[in-house]
Short mmCIF file of C-alpha atoms in Angstrom, two decimals:
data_model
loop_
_atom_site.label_atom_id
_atom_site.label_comp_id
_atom_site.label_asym_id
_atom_site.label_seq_id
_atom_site.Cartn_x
_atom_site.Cartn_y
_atom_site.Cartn_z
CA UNK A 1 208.23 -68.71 84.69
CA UNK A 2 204.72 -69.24 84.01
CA UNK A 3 202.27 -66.31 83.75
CA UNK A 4 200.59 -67.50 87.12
CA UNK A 5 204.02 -66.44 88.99
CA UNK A 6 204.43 -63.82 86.55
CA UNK A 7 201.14 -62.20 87.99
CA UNK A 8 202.01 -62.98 91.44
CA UNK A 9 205.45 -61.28 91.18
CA UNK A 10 203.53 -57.84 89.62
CA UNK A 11 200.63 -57.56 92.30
CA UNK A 12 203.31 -58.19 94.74
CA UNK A 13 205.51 -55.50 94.00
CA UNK A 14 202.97 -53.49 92.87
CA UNK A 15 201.91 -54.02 96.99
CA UNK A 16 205.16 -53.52 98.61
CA UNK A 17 204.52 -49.55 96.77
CA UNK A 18 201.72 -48.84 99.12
CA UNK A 19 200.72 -48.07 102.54
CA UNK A 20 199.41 -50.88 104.91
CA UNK A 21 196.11 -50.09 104.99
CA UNK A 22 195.63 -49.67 101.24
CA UNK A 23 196.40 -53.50 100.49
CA UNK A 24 193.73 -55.19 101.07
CA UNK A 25 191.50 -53.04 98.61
CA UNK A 26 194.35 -53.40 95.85
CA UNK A 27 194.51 -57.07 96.66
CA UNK A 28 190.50 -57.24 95.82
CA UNK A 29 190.93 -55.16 93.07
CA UNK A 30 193.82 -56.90 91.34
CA UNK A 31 193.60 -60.44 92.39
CA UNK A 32 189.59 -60.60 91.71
CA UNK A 33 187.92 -63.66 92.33
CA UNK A 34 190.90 -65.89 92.10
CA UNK A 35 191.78 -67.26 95.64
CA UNK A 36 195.13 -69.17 94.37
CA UNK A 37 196.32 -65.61 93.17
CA UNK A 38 195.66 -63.85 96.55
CA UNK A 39 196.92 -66.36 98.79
CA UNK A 40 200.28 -66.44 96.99
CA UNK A 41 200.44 -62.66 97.31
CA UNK A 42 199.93 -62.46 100.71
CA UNK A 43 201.94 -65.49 101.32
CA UNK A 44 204.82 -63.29 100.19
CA UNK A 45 203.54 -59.88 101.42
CA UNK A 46 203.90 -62.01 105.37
CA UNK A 47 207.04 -63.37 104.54
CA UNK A 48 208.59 -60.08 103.71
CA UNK A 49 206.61 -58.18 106.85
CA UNK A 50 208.59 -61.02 109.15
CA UNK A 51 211.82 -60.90 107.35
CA UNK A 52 212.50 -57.42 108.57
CA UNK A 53 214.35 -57.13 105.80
CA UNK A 54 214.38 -58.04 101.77
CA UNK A 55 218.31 -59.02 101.84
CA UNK A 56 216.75 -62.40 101.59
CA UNK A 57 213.79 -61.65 99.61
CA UNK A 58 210.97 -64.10 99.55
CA UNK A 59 210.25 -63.84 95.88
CA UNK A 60 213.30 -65.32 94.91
CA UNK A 61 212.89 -68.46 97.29
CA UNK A 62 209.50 -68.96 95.74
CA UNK A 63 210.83 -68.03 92.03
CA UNK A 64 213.33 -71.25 92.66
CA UNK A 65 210.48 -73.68 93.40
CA UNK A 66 209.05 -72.55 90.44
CA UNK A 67 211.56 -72.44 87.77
CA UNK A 68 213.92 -74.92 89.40
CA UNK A 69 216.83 -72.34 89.29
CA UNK A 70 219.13 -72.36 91.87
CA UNK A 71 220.05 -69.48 93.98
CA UNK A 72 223.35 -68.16 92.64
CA UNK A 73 224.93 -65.54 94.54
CA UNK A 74 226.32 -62.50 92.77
CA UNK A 75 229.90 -61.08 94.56
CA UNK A 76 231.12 -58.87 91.07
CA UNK A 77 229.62 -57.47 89.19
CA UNK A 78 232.57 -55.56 86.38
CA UNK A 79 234.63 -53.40 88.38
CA UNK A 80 232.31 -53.65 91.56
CA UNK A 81 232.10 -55.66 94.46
CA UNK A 82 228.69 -55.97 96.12
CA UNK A 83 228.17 -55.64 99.87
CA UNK A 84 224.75 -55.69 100.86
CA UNK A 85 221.33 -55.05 99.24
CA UNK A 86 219.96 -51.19 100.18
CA UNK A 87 216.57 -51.35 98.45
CA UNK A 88 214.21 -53.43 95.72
CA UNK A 89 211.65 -52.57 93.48
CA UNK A 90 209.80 -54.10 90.64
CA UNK A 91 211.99 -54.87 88.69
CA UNK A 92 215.16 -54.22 89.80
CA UNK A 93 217.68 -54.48 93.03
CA UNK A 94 219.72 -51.83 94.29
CA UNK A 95 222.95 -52.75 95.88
CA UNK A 96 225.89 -51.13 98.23
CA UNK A 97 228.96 -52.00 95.78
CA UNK A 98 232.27 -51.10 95.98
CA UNK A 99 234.11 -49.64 92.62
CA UNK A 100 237.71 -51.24 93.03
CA UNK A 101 239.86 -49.43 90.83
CA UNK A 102 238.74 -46.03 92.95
CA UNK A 103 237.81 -47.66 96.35
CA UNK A 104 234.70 -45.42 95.97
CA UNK A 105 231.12 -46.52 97.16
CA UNK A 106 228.34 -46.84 94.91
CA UNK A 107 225.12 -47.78 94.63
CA UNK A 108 224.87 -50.64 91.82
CA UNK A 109 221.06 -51.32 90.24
CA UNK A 110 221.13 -54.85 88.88
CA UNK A 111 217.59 -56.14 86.88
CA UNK A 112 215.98 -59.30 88.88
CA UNK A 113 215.96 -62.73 88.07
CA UNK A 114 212.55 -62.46 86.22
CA UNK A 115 213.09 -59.32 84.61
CA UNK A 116 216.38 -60.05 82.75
CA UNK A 117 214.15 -62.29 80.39
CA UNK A 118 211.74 -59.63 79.82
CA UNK A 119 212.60 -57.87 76.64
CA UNK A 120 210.31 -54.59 77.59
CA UNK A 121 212.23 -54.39 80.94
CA UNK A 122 215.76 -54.52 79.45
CA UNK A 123 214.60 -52.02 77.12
CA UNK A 124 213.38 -49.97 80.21
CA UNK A 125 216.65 -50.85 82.04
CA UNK A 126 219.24 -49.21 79.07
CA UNK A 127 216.62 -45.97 79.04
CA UNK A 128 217.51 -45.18 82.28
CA UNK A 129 221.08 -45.36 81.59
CA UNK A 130 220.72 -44.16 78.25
CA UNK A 131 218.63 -41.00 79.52
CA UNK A 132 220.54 -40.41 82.84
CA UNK A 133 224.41 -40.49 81.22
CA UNK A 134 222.85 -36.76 79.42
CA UNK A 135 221.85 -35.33 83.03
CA UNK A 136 224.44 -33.49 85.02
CA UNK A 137 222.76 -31.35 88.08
CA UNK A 138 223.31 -31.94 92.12
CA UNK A 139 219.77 -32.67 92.06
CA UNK A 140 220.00 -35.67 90.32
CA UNK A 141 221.85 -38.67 91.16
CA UNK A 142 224.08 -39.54 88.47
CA UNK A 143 225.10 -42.31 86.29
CA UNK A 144 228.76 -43.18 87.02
CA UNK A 145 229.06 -46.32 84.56
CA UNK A 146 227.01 -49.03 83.11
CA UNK A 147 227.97 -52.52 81.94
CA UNK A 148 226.49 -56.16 81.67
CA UNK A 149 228.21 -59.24 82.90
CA UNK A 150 227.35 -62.68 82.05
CA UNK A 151 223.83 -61.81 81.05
CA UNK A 152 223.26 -58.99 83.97
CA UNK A 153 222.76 -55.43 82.96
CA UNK A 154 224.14 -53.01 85.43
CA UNK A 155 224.04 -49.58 86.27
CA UNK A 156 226.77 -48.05 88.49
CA UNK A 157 225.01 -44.52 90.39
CA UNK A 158 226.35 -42.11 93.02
CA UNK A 159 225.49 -43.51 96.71
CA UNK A 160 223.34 -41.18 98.57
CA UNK A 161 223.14 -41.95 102.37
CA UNK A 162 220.02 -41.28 103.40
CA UNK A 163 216.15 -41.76 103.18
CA UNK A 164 213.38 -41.54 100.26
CA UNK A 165 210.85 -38.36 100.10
CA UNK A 166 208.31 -41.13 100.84
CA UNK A 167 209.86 -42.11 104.12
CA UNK A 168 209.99 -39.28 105.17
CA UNK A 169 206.26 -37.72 104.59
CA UNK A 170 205.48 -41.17 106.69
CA UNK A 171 207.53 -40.28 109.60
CA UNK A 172 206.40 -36.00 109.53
CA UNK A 173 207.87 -34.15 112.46
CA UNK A 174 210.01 -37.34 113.79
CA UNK A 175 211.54 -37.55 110.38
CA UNK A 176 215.12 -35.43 109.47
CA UNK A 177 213.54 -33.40 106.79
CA UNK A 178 210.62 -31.72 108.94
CA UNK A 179 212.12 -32.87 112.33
CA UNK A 180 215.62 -31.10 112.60
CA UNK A 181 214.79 -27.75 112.20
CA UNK A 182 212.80 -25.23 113.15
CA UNK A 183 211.62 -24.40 110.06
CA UNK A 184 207.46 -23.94 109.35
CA UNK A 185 206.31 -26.95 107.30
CA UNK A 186 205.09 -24.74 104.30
CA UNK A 187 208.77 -23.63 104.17
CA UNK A 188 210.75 -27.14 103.69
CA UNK A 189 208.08 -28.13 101.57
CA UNK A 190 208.59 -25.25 99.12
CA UNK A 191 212.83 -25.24 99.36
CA UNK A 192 212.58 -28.95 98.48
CA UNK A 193 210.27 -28.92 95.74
CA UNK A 194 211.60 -25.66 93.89
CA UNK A 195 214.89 -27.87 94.08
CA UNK A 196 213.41 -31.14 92.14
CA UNK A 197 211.88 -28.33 89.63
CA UNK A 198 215.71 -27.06 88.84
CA UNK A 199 216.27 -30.55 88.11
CA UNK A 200 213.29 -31.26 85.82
CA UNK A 201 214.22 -28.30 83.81
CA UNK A 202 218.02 -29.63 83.89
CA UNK A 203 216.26 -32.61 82.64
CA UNK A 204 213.96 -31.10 80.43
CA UNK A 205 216.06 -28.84 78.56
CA UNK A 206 218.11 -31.64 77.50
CA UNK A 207 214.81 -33.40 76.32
CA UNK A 208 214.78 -36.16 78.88
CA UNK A 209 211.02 -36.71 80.51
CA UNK A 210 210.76 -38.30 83.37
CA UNK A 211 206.97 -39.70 83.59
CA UNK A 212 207.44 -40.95 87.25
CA UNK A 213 208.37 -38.35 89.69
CA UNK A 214 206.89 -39.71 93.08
CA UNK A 215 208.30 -39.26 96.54
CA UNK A 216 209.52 -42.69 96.52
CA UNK A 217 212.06 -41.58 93.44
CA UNK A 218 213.22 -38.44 95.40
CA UNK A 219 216.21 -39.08 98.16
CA UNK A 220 217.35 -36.47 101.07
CA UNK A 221 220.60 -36.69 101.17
CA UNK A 222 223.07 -36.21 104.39
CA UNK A 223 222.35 -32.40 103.85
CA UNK A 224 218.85 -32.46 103.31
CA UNK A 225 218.76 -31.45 99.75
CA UNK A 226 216.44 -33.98 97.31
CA UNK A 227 217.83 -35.81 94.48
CA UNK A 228 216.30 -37.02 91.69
CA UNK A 229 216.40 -40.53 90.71
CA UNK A 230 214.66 -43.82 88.53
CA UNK A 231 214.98 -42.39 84.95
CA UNK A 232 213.56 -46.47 83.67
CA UNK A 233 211.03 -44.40 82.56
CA UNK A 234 212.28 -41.27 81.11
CA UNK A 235 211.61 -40.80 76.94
CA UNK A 236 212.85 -38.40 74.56
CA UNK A 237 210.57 -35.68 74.10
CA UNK A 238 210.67 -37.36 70.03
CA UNK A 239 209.76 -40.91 71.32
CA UNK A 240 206.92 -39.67 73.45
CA UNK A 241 204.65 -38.22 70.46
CA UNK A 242 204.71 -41.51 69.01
CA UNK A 243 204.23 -43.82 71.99
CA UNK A 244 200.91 -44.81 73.73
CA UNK A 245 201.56 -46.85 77.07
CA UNK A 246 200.10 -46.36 80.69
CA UNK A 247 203.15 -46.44 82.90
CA UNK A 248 203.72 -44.25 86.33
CA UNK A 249 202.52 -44.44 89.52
CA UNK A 250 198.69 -43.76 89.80
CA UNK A 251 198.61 -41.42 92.78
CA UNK A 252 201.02 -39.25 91.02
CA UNK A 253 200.22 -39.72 86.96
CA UNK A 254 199.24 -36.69 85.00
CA UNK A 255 195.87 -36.75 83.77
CA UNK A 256 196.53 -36.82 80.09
CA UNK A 257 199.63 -39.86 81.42
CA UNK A 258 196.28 -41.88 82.30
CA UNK A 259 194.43 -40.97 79.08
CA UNK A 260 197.03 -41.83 76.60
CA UNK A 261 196.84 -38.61 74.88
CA UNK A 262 200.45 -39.39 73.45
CA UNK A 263 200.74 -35.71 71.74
CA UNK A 264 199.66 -33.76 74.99
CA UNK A 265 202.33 -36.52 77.67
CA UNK A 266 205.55 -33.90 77.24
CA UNK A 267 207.52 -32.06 80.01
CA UNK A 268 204.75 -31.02 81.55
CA UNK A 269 203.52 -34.28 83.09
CA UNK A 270 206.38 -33.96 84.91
CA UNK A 271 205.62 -30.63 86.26
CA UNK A 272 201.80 -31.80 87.40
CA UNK A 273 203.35 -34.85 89.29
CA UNK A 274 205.66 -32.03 91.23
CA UNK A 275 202.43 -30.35 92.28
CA UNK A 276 200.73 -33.14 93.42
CA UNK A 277 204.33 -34.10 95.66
CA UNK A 278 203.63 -30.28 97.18
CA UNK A 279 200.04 -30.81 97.52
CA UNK A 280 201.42 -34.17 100.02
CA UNK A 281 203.98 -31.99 101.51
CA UNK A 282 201.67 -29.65 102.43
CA UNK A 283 198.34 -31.10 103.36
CA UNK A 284 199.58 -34.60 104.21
CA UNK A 285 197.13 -36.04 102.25
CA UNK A 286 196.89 -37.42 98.40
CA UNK A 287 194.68 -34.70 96.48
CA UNK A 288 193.28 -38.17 94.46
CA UNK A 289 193.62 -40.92 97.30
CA UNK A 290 191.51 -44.06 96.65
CA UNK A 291 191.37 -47.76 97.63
CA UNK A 292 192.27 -48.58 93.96
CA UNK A 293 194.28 -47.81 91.53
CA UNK A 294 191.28 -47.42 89.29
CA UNK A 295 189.41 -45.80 91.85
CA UNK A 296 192.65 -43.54 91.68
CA UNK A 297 193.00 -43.00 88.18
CA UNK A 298 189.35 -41.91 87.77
CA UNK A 299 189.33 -39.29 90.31
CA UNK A 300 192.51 -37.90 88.67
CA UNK A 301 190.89 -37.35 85.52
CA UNK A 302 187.52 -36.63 86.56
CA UNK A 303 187.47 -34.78 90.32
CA UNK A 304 189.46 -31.44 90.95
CA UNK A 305 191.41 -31.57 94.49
CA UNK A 306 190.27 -29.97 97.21
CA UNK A 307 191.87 -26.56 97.73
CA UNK A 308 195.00 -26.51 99.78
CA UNK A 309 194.16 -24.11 102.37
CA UNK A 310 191.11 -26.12 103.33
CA UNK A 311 192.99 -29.12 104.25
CA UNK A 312 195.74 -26.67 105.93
CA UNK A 313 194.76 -23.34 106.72
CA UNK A 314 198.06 -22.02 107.69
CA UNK A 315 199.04 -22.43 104.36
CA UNK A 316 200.12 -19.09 102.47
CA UNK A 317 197.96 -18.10 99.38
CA UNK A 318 200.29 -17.94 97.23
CA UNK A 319 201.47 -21.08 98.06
CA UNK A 320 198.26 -22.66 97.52
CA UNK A 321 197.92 -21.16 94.17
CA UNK A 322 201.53 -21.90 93.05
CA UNK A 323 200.33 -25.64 93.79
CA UNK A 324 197.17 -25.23 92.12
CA UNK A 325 199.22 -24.19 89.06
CA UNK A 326 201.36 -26.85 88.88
CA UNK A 327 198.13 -29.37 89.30
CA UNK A 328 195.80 -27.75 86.16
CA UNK A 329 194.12 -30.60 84.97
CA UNK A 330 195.04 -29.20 81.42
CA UNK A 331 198.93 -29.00 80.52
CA UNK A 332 198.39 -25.44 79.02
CA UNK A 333 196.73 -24.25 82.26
CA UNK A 334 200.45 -25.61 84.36
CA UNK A 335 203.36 -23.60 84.26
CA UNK A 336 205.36 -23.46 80.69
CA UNK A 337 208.06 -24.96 82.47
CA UNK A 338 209.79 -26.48 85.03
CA UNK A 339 211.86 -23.69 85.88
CA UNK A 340 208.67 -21.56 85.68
CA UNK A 341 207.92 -23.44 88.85
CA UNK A 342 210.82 -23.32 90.72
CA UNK A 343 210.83 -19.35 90.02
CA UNK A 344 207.60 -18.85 91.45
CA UNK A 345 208.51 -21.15 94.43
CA UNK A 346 212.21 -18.66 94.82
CA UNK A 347 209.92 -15.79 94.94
CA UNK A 348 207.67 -17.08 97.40
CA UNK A 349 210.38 -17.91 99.80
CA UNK A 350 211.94 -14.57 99.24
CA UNK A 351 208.43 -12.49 99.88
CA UNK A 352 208.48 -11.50 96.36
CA UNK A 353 205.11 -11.59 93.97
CA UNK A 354 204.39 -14.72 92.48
CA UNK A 355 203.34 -15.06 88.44
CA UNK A 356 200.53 -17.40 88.64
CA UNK A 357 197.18 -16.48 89.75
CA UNK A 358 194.39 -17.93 91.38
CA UNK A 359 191.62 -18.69 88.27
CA UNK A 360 189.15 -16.07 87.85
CA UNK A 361 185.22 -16.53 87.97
CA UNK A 362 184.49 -18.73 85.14
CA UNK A 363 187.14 -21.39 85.95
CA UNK A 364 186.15 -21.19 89.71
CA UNK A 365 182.64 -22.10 88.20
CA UNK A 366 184.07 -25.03 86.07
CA UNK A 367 186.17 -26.31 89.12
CA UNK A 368 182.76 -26.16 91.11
CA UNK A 369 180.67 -27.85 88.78
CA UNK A 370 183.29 -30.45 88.21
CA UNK A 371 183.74 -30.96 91.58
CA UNK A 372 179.56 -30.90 92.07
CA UNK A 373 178.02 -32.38 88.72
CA UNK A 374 175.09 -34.24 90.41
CA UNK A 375 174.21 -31.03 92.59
CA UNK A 376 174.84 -28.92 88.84
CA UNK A 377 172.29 -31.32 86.87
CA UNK A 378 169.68 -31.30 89.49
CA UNK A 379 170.11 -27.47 89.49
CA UNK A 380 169.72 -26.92 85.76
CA UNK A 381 166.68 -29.23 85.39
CA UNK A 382 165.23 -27.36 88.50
CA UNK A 383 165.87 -24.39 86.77
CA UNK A 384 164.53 -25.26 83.21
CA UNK A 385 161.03 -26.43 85.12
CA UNK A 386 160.56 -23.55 87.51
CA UNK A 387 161.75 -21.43 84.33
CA UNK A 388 158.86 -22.66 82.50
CA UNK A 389 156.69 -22.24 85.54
CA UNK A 390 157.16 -18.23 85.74
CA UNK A 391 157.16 -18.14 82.30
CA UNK A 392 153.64 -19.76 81.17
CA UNK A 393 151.90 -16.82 82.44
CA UNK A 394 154.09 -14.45 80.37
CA UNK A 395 154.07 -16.42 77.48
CA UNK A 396 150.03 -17.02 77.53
CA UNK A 397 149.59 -13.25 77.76
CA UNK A 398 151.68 -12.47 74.79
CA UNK A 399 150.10 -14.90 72.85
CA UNK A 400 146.76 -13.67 74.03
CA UNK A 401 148.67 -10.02 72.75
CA UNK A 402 149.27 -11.52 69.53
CA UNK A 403 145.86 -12.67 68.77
CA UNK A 404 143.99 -9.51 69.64
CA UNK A 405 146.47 -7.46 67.10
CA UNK A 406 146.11 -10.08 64.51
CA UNK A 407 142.16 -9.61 65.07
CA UNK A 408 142.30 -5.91 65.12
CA UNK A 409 144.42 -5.91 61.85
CA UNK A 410 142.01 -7.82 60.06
CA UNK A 411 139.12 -5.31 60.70
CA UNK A 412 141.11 -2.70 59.50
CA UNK A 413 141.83 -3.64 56.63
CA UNK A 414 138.03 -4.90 55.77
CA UNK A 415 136.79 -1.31 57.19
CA UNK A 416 139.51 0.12 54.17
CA UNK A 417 137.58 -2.07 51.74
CA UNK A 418 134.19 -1.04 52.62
CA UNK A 419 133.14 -4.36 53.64
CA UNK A 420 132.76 -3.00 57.52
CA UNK A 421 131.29 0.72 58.62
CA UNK A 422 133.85 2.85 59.96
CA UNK A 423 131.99 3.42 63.67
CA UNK A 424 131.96 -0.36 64.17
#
C-alpha cells in the first residue's frame, strides 16, 4: 500500500470517530492543501454515509484497486465461526462469531487488511490481549482466548448486547441509559462513572493503564451497567516511564498524555479522562471542544473548563467538585486513585460527605488568570503605570525629605567645627 492510501485510510478513520459537523474542520486541518487527499476521504466518508452499514466497508473495495488483492472472505477463524460484522475501527474489525466447541457467542476482534503488515499495530494488537488476559472485573469485558490463523491475529471477547457510552450521550433522553428511567440525569451519570472507576482501579492495581478511556470504549450492557473495553493501548505502569508517544483520543487525553511527560503519564491519566466522560455526562458538552484536534489539544493543556454548574445549574456541588477533581490539570491535584474516585462518587449517591474540596482562594485565582491571561496582562501593566502615577508624588516628596536632612546635617556638623556661628 503506498503511503498516499496509507494517509487516506488514517484521516478516514480518524473521521468516522467524530460528529458530523466536526469533519469538515478536521478534513482542512488534516488533509491541508492537498485536493487528491481530501477528495479520496470524502469519497469514502459518502460511500460509508450511503452504505448504511460498514458490513461492506468501502475501504476495503478501494484497498483492492490499490494493492490488487482480492477480496477473500474470512468464515473461521480457530475455533470460531463468524456471522456478521458488529463494529470497525482503525485498525481493527469486530465480529459476531460463534465459539463451536461451547456453542457460545462472542465477539471476535480481527486486525484489518492494512494493519496486519504494520509491525506497531500487531504490537498494539497482542497488548491488548496481553494486558486484558490479567483483568478480571464485571466492568470490563474480558478476554476469552486469543489465537492467529494463517497470518490473522485474533482476539476472542465476551459479547455484550448493547450500545457504546458514545451512542448513547448522542441520543440523551431517547436513549436506554437516560431514557428508561426516571432517574435525574446527575444520578445515572454518577452510578455509571463510579462503576468504570472500580474498574480502573481493578485495572490499575494490577498495573495495567489504559491511556484511552472515551465513551466510545465504554458499552451498556442489557442491564445498563458500563463495561470497559479497547485495552490496544494499555502499558505496564514499567513500560510507561520509558516510553514517549502521543496516542489517545484528543477530546479525552490527559494533559501531561499530550505533553509527553513520560514520568508524570501513570494511572492517573486514566482517572482525568473519567472526569472529562462526567463532565459530558453532565453538561452535554466537551469541557475542551474544538474544530481540530490541535485546536483540541491546546485548549486541554492551556484553558481550564468552564465550571460544571454553569453549563448545568441543577447540578449538585459536590458533584461539580468531585468532577473538578478528577479533571486537575496537574496529576497530583486528581484523586490518588481510581478507587478514590469511585468512593467519593458512592458517597455522593448515598448523601454522605465527599473528600475532595472545591480549591481555595489562590487556586481559584490561578484558574481565573488561566482562564483570563489577556484581561490579567492588561491588568498588571495598568497597574504598574497607574502605580507609578500615585506614587511620583510620594516618591518626589521623600526625596525632597532626603535632601533637606542631608543639608541640615551638613550645617551641623560645620557649626561643631566652628566654621558656622551657632544662631545661623
Amino acid at each position: 500500500m503506498t503511503e498516499f492510501w496509507g494517509r487516506v485510510k488514517e484521516i478516514f478513520f480518524d473521521a468516522l470517530d467524530l460528529e458530523p459537523e466536526e469533519v469538515p474542520a478536521f478534513l482542512d486541518a488534516a488533509c491541508g492543501d492537498d485536493p487528491q487527499l481530501r477528495a479520496a476521504v470524502e469519497r469514502l466518508l459518502a460511500e460509508d454515509e450511503q452504505s448504511g452499514t460498514r458490513l461492506e466497508p468501502p475501504w476495503d473495495r478501494l484497498l483492492e484497486k490499490e494493492v490488487g488483492e482480492g477480496a477473500t472472505k474470512i468464515d473461521t477463524l480457530g475455533d470460531f465461526d463468524l456471522l456478521r460484522e458488529i463494529g470497525r475501527g482503525g485498525r481493527g474489525i469486530v465480529y459476531l462469531a460463534r465459539q463451536r466447541s461451547t456453542g457460545r457467542r462472542v465477539a471476535l476482534k480481527v486486525l484489518d487488511r492494512a494493519a496486519r503488515v504494520d509491525p506497531l499495530q500487531r504490537e498494539r494488537f497482542r497488548r491488548e490481549a496481553v494486558a486484558t488476559a490479567r483483568l478480571d472485573h464485571p466492568g470490563i469485558v474480558g478476554v476469552l482466548e486469543a489465537g492467529e490463523q494463517d497470518g490473522i491475529p485474533f482476539l476472542a471477547m465476551e459479547f455484550v448486547a448493547g450500545t457504546s457510552l458514545a451512542d448513547e450521550l448522542r441520543q440523551g433522553p431517547a436513549g436506554r441509559l437516560f431514557g428508561s428511567t426516571d432517574e435525574p440525569r446527575v444520578v445515572i451519570a454518577a452510578r455509571c462513572v463510579a462503576r468504570i472507576a472500580e474498574a480502573l482501579e481493578h485495572a490499575h492495581s494490577r498495573d495495567v493503564v489504559h491511556r484511552d478511556v472515551k465513551p466510545q470504549n465504554i458499552l451498556v450492557d442489557a442491564r445498563l451497567e458500563p463495561r470497559l473495553v479497547d485495552f490496544g493501548l494499555a502499558r505496564d505502569l514499567a513500560e510507561i516511564t520509558i516510553t514517549l508517544d502521543l496516542e489517545g483520543t484528543p477530546n479525552y487525553m490527559s494533559p501531561e498524555q499530550i505533553a509527553q511527560q513520560r514520568l508524570l503519564v501513570d494511572h492517573r491519566t486514566d482517572i482525568y479522562s473519567l472526569g472529562v466522560i462526567l463532565y459530558e455526562m453532565l453538561t452535554g458538552t466537551r469541557p475542551f471542544a474544538a474544530p481540530t484536534a490541535a485546536q483540541i489539544l491546546h485548549n486541554v493543556t492551556s484553558l481550564i473548563p468552564k465550571p460544571v454548574r454553569r453549563l448545568a445549574p441543577d447540578v449538585p456541588i459536590d458533584l461539580e467538585t468531585i468532577c473538578h477533581c478528577a479533571m486537575a490539570k496537574r496529576p497530583s491535584d486528581r484523586y490518588r486513585s481510581a478507587g478514590g474516585l469511585a468512593a467519593d462518587l458512592e458517597s455522593f449517591l448515598a448523601h454522605r460527605a465527599i473528600a475532595a474540596r472545591p480549591p481555595g482562594p489562590i487556586a481559584r485565582a490561578t484558574a481565573w488568570a488561566d482562564r483570563h491571561r489577556v484581561a490579567c496582562t492588561v491588568l498588571l501593566l495598568l497597574t504598574l503605570v497607574l502605580g507609578g502615577i500615585l506614587l511620583q508624588p510620594v516618591v518626589a516628596h521623600a526625596m525632597a525629605a532626603g535632601e533637606l536632612a542631608g543639608r541640615l546635617d551638613a550645617a551641623a556638623v560645620r557649626i561643631a567645627a566652628g566654621e558656622l556661628p551657632a544662631d545661623l
